[in-house]
Each structure stands twice: as structure tokens, then as C-alpha cells.
Coordinates of C-alpha atoms and ligand atoms in Angstrom, one line a residue:
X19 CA 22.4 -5.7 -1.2
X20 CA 25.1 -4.7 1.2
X21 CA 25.3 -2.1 -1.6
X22 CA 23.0 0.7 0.4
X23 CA 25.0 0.8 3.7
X24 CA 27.5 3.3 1.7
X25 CA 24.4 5.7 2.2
X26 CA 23.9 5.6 5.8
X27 CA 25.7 9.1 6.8
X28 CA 23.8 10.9 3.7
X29 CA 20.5 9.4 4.4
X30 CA 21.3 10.2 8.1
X31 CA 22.0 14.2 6.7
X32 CA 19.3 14.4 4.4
X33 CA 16.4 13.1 6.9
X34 CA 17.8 15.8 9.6
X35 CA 17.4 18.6 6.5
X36 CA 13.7 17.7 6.0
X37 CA 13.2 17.1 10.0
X38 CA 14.1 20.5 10.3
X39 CA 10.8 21.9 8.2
X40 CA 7.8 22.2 10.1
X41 CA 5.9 21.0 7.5
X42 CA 2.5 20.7 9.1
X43 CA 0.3 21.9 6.5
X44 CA -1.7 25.6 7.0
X45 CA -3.2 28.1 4.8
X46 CA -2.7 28.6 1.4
X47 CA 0.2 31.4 0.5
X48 CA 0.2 32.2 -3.3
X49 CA 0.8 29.4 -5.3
X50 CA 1.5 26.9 -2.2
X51 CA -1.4 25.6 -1.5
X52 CA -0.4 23.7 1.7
X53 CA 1.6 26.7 3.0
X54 CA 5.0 27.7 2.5
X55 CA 6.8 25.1 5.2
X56 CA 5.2 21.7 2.9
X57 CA 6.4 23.7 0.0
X58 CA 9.8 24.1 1.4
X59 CA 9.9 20.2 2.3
X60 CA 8.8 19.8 -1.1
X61 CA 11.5 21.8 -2.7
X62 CA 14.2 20.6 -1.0
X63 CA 13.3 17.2 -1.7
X64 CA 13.3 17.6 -5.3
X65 CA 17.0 19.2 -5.0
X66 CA 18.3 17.0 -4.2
X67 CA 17.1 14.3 -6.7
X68 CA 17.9 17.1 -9.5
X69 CA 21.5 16.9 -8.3
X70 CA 21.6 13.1 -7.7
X71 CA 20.7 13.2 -11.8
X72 CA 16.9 11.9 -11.4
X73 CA 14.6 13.7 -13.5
X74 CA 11.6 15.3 -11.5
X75 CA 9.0 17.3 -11.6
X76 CA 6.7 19.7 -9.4
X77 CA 3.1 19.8 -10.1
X78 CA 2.1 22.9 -9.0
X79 CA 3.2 22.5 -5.8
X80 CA 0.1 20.2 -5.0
X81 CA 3.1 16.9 -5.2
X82 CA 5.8 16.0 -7.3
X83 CA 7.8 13.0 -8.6
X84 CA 11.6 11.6 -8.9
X85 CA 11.5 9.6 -12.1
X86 CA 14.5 6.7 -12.5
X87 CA 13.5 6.1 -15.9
X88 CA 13.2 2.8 -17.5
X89 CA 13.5 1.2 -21.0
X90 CA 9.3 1.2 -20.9
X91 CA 8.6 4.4 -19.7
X92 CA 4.8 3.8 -20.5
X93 CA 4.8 1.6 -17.3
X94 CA 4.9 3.4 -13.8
X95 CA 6.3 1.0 -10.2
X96 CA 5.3 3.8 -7.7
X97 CA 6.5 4.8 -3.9
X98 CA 3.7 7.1 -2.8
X99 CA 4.9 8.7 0.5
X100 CA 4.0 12.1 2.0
X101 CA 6.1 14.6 3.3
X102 CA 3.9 16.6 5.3
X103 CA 3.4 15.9 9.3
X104 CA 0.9 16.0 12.1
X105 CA 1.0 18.9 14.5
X106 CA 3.2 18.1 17.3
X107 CA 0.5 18.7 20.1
X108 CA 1.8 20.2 23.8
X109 CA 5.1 20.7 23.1
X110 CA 5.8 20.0 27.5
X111 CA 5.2 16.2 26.3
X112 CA 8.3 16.0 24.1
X113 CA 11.9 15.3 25.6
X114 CA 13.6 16.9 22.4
X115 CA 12.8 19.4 19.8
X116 CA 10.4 17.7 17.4
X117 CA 11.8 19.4 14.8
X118 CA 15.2 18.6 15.3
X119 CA 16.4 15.3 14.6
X120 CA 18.5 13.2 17.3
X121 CA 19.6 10.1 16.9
X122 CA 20.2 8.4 20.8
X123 CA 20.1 4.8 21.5
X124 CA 19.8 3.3 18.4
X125 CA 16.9 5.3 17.4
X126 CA 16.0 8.5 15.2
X127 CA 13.7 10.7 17.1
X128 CA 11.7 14.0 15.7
X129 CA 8.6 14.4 13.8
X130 CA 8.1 12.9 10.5
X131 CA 11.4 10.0 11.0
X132 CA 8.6 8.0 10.7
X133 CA 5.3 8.8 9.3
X134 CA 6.4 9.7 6.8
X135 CA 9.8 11.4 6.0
X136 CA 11.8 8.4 6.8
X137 CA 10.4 5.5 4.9
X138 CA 10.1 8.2 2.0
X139 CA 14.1 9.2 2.2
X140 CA 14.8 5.3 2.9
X141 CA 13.2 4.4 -0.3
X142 CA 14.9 7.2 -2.0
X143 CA 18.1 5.5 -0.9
X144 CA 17.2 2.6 -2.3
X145 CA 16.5 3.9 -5.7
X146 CA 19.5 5.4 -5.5
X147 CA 21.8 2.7 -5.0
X148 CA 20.0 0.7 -7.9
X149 CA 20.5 3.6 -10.0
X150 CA 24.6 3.6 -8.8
X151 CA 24.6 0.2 -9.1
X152 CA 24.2 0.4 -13.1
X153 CA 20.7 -1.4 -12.8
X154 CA 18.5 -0.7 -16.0
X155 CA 15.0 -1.3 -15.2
X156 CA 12.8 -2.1 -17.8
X157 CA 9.5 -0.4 -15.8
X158 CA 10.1 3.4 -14.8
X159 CA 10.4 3.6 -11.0
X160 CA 8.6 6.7 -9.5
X161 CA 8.5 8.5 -6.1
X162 CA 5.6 10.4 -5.7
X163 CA 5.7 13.2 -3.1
X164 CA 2.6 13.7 -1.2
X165 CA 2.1 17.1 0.2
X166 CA -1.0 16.9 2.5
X167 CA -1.8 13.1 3.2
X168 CA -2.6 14.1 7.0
X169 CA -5.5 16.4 6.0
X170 CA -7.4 16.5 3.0
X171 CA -5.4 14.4 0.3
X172 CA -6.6 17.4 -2.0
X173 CA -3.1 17.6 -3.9
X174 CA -2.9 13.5 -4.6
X175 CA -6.0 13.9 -6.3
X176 CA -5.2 17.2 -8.2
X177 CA -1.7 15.1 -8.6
X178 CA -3.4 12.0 -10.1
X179 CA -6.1 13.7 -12.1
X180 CA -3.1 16.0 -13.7
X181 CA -0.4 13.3 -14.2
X182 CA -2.5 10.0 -14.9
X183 CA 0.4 7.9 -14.4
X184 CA 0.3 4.2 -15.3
X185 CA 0.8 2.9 -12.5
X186 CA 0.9 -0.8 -12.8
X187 CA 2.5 -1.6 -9.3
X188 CA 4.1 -0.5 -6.3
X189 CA 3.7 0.4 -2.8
X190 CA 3.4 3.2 -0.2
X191 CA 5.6 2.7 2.9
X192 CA 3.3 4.5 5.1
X193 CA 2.2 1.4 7.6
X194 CA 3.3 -2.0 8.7
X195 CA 5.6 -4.8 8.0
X196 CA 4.8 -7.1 6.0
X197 CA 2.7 -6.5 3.2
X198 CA -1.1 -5.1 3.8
X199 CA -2.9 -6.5 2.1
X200 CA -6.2 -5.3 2.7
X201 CA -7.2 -2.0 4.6
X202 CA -10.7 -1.7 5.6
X203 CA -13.3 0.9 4.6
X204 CA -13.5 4.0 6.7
X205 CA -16.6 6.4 7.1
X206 CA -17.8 8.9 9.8
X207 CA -20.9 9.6 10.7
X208 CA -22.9 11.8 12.7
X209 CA -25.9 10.3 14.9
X210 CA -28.1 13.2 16.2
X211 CA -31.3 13.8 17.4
X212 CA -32.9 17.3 18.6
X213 CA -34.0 18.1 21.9
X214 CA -37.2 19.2 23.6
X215 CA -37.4 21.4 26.8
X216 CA -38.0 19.2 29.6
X217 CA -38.3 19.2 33.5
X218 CA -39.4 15.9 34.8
X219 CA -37.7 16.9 38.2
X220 CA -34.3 15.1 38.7
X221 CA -31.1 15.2 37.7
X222 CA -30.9 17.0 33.9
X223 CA -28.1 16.8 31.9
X224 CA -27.6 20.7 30.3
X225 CA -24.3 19.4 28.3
X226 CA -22.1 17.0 27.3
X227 CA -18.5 17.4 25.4
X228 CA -16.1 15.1 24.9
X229 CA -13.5 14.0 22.0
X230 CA -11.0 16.1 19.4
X231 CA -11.8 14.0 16.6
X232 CA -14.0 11.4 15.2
X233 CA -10.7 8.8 14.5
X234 CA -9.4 8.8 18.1
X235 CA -10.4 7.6 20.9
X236 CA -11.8 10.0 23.4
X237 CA -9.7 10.4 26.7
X238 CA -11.7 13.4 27.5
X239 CA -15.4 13.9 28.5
X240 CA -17.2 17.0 30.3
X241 CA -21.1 16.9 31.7
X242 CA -22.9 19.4 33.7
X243 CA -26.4 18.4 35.0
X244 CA -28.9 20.8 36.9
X245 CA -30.8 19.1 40.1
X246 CA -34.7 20.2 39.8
X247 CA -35.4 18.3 42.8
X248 CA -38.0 15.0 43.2
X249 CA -41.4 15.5 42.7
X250 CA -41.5 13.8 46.3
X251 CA -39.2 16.3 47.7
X252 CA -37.3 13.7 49.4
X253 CA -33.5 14.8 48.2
X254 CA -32.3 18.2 48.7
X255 CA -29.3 19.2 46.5
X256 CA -26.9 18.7 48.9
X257 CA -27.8 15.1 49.5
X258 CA -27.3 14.4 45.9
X259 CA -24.2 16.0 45.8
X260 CA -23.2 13.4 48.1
X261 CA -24.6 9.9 46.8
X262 CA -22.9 11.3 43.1
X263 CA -19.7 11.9 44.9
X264 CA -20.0 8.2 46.7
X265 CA -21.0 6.7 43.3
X266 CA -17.8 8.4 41.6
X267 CA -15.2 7.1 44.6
X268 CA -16.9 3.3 44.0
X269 CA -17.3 3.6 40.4
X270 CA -16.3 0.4 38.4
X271 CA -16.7 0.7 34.7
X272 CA -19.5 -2.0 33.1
X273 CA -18.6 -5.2 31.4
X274 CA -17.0 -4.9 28.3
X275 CA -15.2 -2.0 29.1
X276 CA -11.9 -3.6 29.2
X277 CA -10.7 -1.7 32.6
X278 CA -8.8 -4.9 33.4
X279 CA -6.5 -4.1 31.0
X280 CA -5.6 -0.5 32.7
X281 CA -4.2 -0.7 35.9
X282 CA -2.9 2.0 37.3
X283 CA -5.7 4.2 35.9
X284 CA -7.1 6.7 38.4
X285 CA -9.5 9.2 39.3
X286 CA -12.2 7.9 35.9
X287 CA -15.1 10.1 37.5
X288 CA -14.3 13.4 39.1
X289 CA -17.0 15.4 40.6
X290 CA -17.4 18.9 41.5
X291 CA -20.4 21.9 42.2
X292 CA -20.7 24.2 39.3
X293 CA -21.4 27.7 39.2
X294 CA -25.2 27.6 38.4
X295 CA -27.1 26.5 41.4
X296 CA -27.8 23.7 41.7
X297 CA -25.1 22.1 39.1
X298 CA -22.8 19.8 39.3
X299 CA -19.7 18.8 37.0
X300 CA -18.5 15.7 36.2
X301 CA -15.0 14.8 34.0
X302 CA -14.3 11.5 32.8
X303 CA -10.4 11.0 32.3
X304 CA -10.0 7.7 29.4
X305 CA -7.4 6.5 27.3
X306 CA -7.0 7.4 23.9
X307 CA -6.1 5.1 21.3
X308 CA -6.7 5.0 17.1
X309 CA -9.9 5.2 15.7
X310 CA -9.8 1.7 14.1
X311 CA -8.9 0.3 17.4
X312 CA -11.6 1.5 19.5
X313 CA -10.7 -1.7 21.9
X314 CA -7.3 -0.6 22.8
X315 CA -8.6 2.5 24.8
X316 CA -10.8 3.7 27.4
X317 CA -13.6 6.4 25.9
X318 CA -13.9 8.9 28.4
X319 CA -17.5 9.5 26.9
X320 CA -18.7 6.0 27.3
X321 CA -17.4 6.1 30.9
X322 CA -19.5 9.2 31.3
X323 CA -22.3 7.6 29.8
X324 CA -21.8 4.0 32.2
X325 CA -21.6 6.7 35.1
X326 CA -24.5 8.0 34.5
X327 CA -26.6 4.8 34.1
X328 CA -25.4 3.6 37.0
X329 CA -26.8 6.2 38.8
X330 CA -30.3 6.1 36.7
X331 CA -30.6 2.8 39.1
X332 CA -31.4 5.0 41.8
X333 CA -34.1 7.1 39.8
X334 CA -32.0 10.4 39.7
X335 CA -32.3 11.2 36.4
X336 CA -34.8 13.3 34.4
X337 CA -36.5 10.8 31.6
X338 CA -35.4 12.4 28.6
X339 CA -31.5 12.4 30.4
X340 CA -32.3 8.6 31.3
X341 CA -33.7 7.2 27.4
X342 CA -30.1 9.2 25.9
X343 CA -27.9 7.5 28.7
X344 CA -30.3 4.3 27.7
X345 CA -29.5 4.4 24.0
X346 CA -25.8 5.2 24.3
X347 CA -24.9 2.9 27.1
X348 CA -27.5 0.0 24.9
X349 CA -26.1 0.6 21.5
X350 CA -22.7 2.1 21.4
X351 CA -20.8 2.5 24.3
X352 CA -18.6 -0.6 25.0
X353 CA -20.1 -2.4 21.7
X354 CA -16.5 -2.1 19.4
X355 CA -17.8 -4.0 16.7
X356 CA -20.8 -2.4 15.8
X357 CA -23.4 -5.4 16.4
X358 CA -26.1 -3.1 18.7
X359 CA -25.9 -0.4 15.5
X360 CA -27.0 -2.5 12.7
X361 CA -23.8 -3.3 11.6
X362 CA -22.1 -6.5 13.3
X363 CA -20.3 -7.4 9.9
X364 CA -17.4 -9.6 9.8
X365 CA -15.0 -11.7 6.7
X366 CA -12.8 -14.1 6.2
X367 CA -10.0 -11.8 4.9
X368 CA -10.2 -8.5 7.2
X369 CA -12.2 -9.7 10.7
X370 CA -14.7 -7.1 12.7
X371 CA -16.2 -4.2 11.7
X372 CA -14.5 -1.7 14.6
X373 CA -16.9 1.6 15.9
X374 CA -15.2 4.2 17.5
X375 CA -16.9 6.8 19.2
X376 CA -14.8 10.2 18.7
X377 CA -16.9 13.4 19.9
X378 CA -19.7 13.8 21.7
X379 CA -22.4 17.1 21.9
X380 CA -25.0 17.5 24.0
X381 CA -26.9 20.7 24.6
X382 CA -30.0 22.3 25.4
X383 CA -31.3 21.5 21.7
X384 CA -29.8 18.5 20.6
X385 CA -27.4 15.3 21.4
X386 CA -25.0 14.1 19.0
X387 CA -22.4 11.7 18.7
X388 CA -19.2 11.5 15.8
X389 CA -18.5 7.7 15.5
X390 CA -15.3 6.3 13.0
X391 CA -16.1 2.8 11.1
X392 CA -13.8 0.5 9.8
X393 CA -15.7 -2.1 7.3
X394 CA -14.8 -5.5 6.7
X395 CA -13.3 -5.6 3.0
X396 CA -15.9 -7.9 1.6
X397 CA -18.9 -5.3 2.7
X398 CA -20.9 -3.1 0.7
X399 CA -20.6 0.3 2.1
X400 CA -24.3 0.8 1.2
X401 CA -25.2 -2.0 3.7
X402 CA -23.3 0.0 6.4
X403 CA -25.5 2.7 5.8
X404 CA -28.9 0.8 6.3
X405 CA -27.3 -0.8 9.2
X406 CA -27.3 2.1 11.1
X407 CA -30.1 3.8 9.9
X408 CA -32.5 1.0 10.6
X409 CA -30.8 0.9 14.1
X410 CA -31.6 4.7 15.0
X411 CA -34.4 5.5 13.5
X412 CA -36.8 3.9 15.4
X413 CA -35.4 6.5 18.6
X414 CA -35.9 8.8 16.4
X415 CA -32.2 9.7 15.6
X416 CA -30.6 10.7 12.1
X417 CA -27.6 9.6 10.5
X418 CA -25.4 12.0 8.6
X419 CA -22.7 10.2 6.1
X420 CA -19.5 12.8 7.3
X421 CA -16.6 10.9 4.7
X422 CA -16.1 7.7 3.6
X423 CA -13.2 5.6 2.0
X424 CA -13.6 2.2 0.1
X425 CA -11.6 -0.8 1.4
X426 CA -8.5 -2.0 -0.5
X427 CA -8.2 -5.5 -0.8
X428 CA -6.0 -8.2 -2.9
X429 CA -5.7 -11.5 -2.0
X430 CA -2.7 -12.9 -0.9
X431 CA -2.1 -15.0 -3.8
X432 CA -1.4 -11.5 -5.7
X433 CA 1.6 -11.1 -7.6
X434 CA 2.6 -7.7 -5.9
X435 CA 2.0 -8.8 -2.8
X436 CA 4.2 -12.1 -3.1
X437 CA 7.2 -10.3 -4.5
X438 CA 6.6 -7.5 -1.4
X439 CA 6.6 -10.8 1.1
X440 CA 9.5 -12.2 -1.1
X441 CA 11.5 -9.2 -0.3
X442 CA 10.3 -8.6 3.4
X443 CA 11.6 -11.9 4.0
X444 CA 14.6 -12.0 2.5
X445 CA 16.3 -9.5 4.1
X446 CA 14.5 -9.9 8.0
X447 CA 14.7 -13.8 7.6
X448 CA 10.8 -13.6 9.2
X449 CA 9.0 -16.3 8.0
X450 CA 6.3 -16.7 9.8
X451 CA 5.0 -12.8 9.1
X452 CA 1.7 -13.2 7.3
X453 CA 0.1 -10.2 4.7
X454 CA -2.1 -7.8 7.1
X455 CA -4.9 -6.2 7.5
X456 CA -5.0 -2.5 9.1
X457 CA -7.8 -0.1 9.2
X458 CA -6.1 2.9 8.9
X459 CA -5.9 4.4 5.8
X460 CA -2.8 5.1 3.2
X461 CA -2.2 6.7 -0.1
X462 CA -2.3 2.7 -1.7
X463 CA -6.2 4.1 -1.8
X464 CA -5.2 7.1 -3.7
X465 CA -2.7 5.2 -6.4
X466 CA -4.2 1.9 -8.7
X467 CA -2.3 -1.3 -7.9
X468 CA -0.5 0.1 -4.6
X469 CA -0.5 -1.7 -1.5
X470 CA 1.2 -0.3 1.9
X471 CA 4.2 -1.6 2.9
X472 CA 6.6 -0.4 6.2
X473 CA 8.0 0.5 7.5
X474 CA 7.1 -0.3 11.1
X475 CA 8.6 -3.8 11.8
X476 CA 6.5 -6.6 13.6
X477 CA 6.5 -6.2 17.7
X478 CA 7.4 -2.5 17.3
X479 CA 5.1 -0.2 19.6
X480 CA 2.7 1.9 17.8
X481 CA 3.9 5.3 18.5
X482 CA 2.4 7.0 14.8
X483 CA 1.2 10.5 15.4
X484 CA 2.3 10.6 19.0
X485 CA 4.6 12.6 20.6
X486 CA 8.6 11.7 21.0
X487 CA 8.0 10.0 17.6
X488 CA 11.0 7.8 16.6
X489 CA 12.1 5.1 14.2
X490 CA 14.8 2.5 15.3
X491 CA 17.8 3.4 12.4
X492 CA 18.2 -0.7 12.0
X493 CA 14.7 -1.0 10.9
X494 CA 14.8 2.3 8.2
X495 CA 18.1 0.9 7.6
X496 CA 16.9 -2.5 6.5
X497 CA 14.0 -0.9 4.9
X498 CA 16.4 0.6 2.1
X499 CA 17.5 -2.8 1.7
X500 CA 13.8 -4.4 1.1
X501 CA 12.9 -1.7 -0.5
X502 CA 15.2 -2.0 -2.9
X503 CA 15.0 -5.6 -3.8
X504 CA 11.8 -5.1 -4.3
X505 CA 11.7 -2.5 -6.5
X506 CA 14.2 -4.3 -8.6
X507 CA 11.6 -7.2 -8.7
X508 CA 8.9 -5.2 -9.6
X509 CA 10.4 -2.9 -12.5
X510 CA 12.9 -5.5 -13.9
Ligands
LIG602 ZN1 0.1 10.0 9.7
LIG603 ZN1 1.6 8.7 7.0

């Protein structure tokens, strides 16, 4: 397969083109449903392949294909990629122009080199070279273009329910290294209960915010409580203002919180008067990580939340204040794997369920919290769903089903995923690399008899979605090569 290194410099030229196209999907304009820099991305993308002498086709601009026909075309391997991207955030964090690809150090940096433009153009390349190479496959190899994975998926499904392609194999290069061979379930939910007036005397949270979204981790988290004095009268404002201030300075986060595993992180409360009399504003500074890996970060709302019970040992806080601090701090808070929520599940194949705890609201009239799940493969999304409701009800919360996606799972005994291994291993010599599980989820949902596979190598830092995004060019390199080996395997 030395074969695809004669396509380094155009790969290299063609991934700078579609860098260059914001393609962070936006309102609809006409007939582009994703707005007009996807359909751009899109375009160019099919350009090309029309001039390399594939056949393709545009589906309304909701996705497309690049067809390398084969002697059966009844029979459909797939590459399901996406070539939209994520919104590049505060632009003050990235050392080069996202959109601008720069290749320094060994690595390709810019938006989209590797989730998902990269992968997508390596196994372009790939086809490509088995295509120069005089290979005639018996299977007809397809790309299929994506056009707004990051949001909705709305054009893979008008693209499936169009096209029906066969698909009897394939992959989407959208993850890891080696083959995944399971990704777990995924739902949000909304926990909320409403509110009534209160004024016990003490401390009484007016509001709470915290989060983005439901699939991150929350590194963000806001209170402002209202000091209605003790019924004894024995703290005046000021005196408060005080012990909360102390409280913040010695603050150490509860067990379970994992704070060991963040040195170097500062300044978790901050305190400060608010404008109202009497009010006082707290901030909680965390560290965000993925939604299925609630573990790996520090939620700024359930270090709000430990604050705050930590102080309810010194009887400061108003009762209704003191049973939601109770119930979050009991049932979600440092509990990753669900087991205070009714829904503790584990398996063989795909481990721990993982609860993330994305947003927080809390008001005058209600408290509510967005949490992310990421089932075990093996479980029945229906039990998740009693899980948590039995959990809640009895404190009189509700649960709201926001989304949900079924798990993927083949074992890893399963043809497509042993030629995938097969190839993975050829080429990187690893042969110790098992078939993984991720929580996240890819288009190998989307697409029948898909698994995800790359292109992020084993060791490599997770840096998906964040800014200064980069791939290292040996790793996209030797994806063209594993790529096309197995592609060959599969449609042969
Ligand atoms: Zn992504
Ligand atoms: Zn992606």
C-alpha cells in the first residue's frame, strides 16, 4: 500500500480548500438547508470527485455520495463522514486562524482536520488510489457526505429515507482507533420540580445557572442567595457575609469529587455582595470535559451545590434551599454512574452507565437540572426511564425524556469488525489494541451495518471540538493506508 503516499501534496491541497469553508451550519437559504457555507463545502467536495471520474450525486443538498462502482452494484460498503464543523468558540483561544489550515510540527492544525474533514478526505484518498490502482471491486464503495452531523442529523435522515442504499458494511471514521465496537445509548433528560414562595429566615437561594449544554461538562456555575436573617436574630448580614467568605477561602470539594486529580485549580468558590440588599453572589469555576465522561471534569454546579451543603452544617440555609442542595448533593452531584438515580446499570461489553450533569435553572418558580446518559449496550432504554422516575418521584420531581439514541453494539467476533482490526493492525503493527467502546455518538447509528473507525490513534489527546484542533499528518496519513486495505477487504 505504499501506493497512497503519491497523494500526500493533493490531499495536503484539497483538505486546506475545504478548511477554508466555515461550514458551521446556520439558517436555511433557499434550497440549502444548512446554509450556504455547508453547501459550499458540499459542492466543492463533489468537484472534485466529478473530475477525478467518480460518479456522484447531491441529494438536495441535505448530503451527497461519491460512488466507485462495483461489478454488484446492488451492494453498498459505505464511509459515512460529515463535512460540517463546530463553531470555533472565542476566537482569543486559538493561536492560528481556524479556518486556515497550517501544517507546523508534524501536525495539521484548523477546524474540521479532524472531526471530520480529514478522516473524510483521507478516505477519499484511499478510494482513489484503489480506483488508480486498476482495483475492480465486486461491492460498490460509497462516501456519503454528511452535511449537519454536529446538530440535528436532519439531512442523514432525509439522505437515508431518499436513497435507501444497501448498505451491507462499512464504517464512519468519525472516532477512535481501533474498531468501536459498541457505542452506548445516549438520552437527556430534564429533572424539574416547581417552587413555592418561601421565607423560613436564612439564607435563600433566588437563582441558580450553570452549564451551555446538556453533553458537557459544566465549568461554569452562578448562585445569588438573599439573607432574611435568623428567627433568633443572632447573625446580621454582615456577619454572614463573613463565615461564607471563610467557608469559600477553606473550601475542599466532598469525596468523590476527584479534586486530586486537578492541581493547580484555583479560586473553586468566589464570593461577592450583590446589588439587592442583602445578596450575595457566588461563582463556581470547574473543568469541562465530554458529556460521556462526566469523571474527567470538575462540574462547577455540583461544586456549587457541595458549597452549599457544607454550609447547611451551620444551619444557614432556608429549608426549601436546604432539601434542593439535599437532593442534588444525595443523588447526583459526584454520583458519575448513576447508582443514587435509579439507574446503576453496568455490562460485560460496554461497563458504567455515565450521568453528566450539563445545565442547571433555578428560579423563583422552579429548579431544574439537564443531565446527559450514556447506557450500557445490553440495557433497555425503557428501564432507564423507570430508573429515574422511581428515583425522583418520591421528592416530588418530574422527568422529561429531551432525546435519546439507541446503543450500537456487535460483538467482537463480527466479521466487519475483524477485517477493520485486521487492517488497523496491519499497517500500525499494534497488536495489543482491543475493539472499543465510546459513548459518544457517530453516524454508524444513522447507517445499517456501520461501525466507527478513526481516526484518532491510541494515546493521542482528546482535543475533538476544542479549540487549536489538529490532527498529526502521520496518523491521517496512515489512515489512507488502513483505510484502504480495508475497503478493499470489505468490497472485494
Ligand atoms: Zn464533532
Ligand atoms: Zn464528527
Amino acid at each position: 500500500m505504499e501506493f497512497t503516499e503519491k497523494y500526500h501534496d493533493e490531499f495536503k491541497e484539497f483538505l486546506s480548500k475545504l478548511i477554508a469553508i466555515p461550514s458551521v451550519v446556520s439558517e436555511a437559504e433557499g434550497n440549502m438547508p444548512f446554509g450556504a457555507d455547508v453547501n459550499r463545502a458540499l459542492e466543492l467536495v463533489l468537484d472534485v470527485a466529478k473530475k477525478d471520474g467518480f460518479e456522484v450525486k447531491n441529494v438536495d443538498n441535505y448530503g451527497g455520495h461519491i460512488d466507485f462502482s462495483g461489478e454488484n452494484q446492488d451492494e453498498i460498503v459505505a464511509v459515512v463522514g460529515h463535512l460540517d464543523v463546530v463553531p470555533c468558540g472565542d476566537l482569543e483561544n486559538w493561536k492560528t486562524n481556524p479556518f486556515e489550515m497550517v501544517e507546523k510540527d508534524g501536525k495539521f492544525y484548523g477546524r474540521g482536520v479532524l472531526d471530520d474533514k480529514g478522516p473524510l478526505l483521507a478516505a477519499y484518498y484511499a478510494v482513489k488510489a484503489l480506483k488508480d490502482s486498476g482495483f475492480k471491486p465486486n461491492k460498490t464503495i460509497r462516501i456519503m457526505l454528511g452535511c449537519d452531523e454536529e446538530t440535528e442529523w436532519n439531512g442523514m435522515t432525509y439522505y437515508m429515507e431518499k436513497e435507501k442504499p444497501n448498505v451491507v458494511s462499512g464504517f464512519s471514521p468519525d472516532a477512535d482507533f481501533p474498531a468501536i465496537h459498541a457505542e452506548k445509548g445516549c438520552a437527556q433528560f430534564l429533572i424539574e420540580k416547581k417552587l413555592s414562595a418561601h421565607s423560613s429566615g436564612g439564607i435563600c437561594v433566588k437563582s441558580m445557572k450553570g452549564g451551555t449544554v446538556a453533553n458537557a461538562v459544566a465549568d461554569k456555575a452562578i448562585a445569588e442567595f438573599k439573607y432574611l436573617g435568623l428567627k433568633d436574630g443572632s447573625l446580621n448580614f454582615d456577619d454572614v457575609y463573613k463565615k461564607i467568605l471563610a467557608s469559600a477561602n477553606s473550601f475542599v470539594p466532598s469525596k468523590g469529587s476527584n479534586i486530586e486529580n486537578f492541581d493547580g485549580v484555583e479560586d473553586l468558590i468566589q464570593v461577592e455582595k450583590g446589588k439587592e440588599e442583602n445578596s450575595i453572589l457566588l461563582t463556581a469555576h470547574g473543568v469541562s470535559a465530554h458529556g460521556s465522561r462526566p469523571s474527567l471534569g470538575l462540574n462547577a454546579i455540583s461544586l456549587l451545590m457541595d458549597f452549599l451543603g457544607q454550609i447547611e452544617g451551620e444551619h444557614l440555609l432556608c429549608s426549601q434551599s436546604c432539601d434542593i442542595v439535599d437532593f442534588y448533593n444525595d443523588r447526583l452531584g459526584y454520583h458519575f454512574d448513576g447508582s443514587k438515580m435509579g439507574v446503576g446499570f453496568s455490562d460485560e461489553p460496554s461497563g458504567k452507565l455515565s450521568l453528566n450533569i450539563g445545565l442547571v435553572d433555578w428560579n423563583e418558580e422552579k429548579v431544574s437540572y439537564t443531565i446527559d446518559i450514556r447506557y450500557p449496550v445490553t440495557i433497555d432504554f425503557q428501564d432507564v426511564c423507570d430508573g429515574l422516575l422511581e428515583a425522583v418521584v418520591p421528592d416530588e420531581y418530574r422527568v422529561l425524556n429531551l432525546n435519546h439514541m439507541k446503543p450500537l453494539y456487535k460483538p467482537v467476533t463480527d466479521p466487519l469488525i475483524e477485517t477493520l482490526m485486521a487492517a488497523y493492525k496491519e499497517f500500525t503493527g499494534d497488536l495489543v489494541c482491543k475493539p472499543i467502546v465510546i459513548g459518544g455518538g457517530t453516524y454508524a447509528r444513522a447507517v445499517p451495518n456501520t461501525v466507527a473507525f478513526g481516526p484518532v490513534m491510541p494515546g493521542r489527546e482528546d482535543i475533538c471540538h476544542q479549540p487549536n484542533e489538529y490532527i498529526h499528518a502521520e496518523d491521517l496519513y496512515m489512515s489512507i493506508k488502513i483505510f484502504a486495505r480495508a475497503l478493499y477487504e470489505l468490497s472485494k
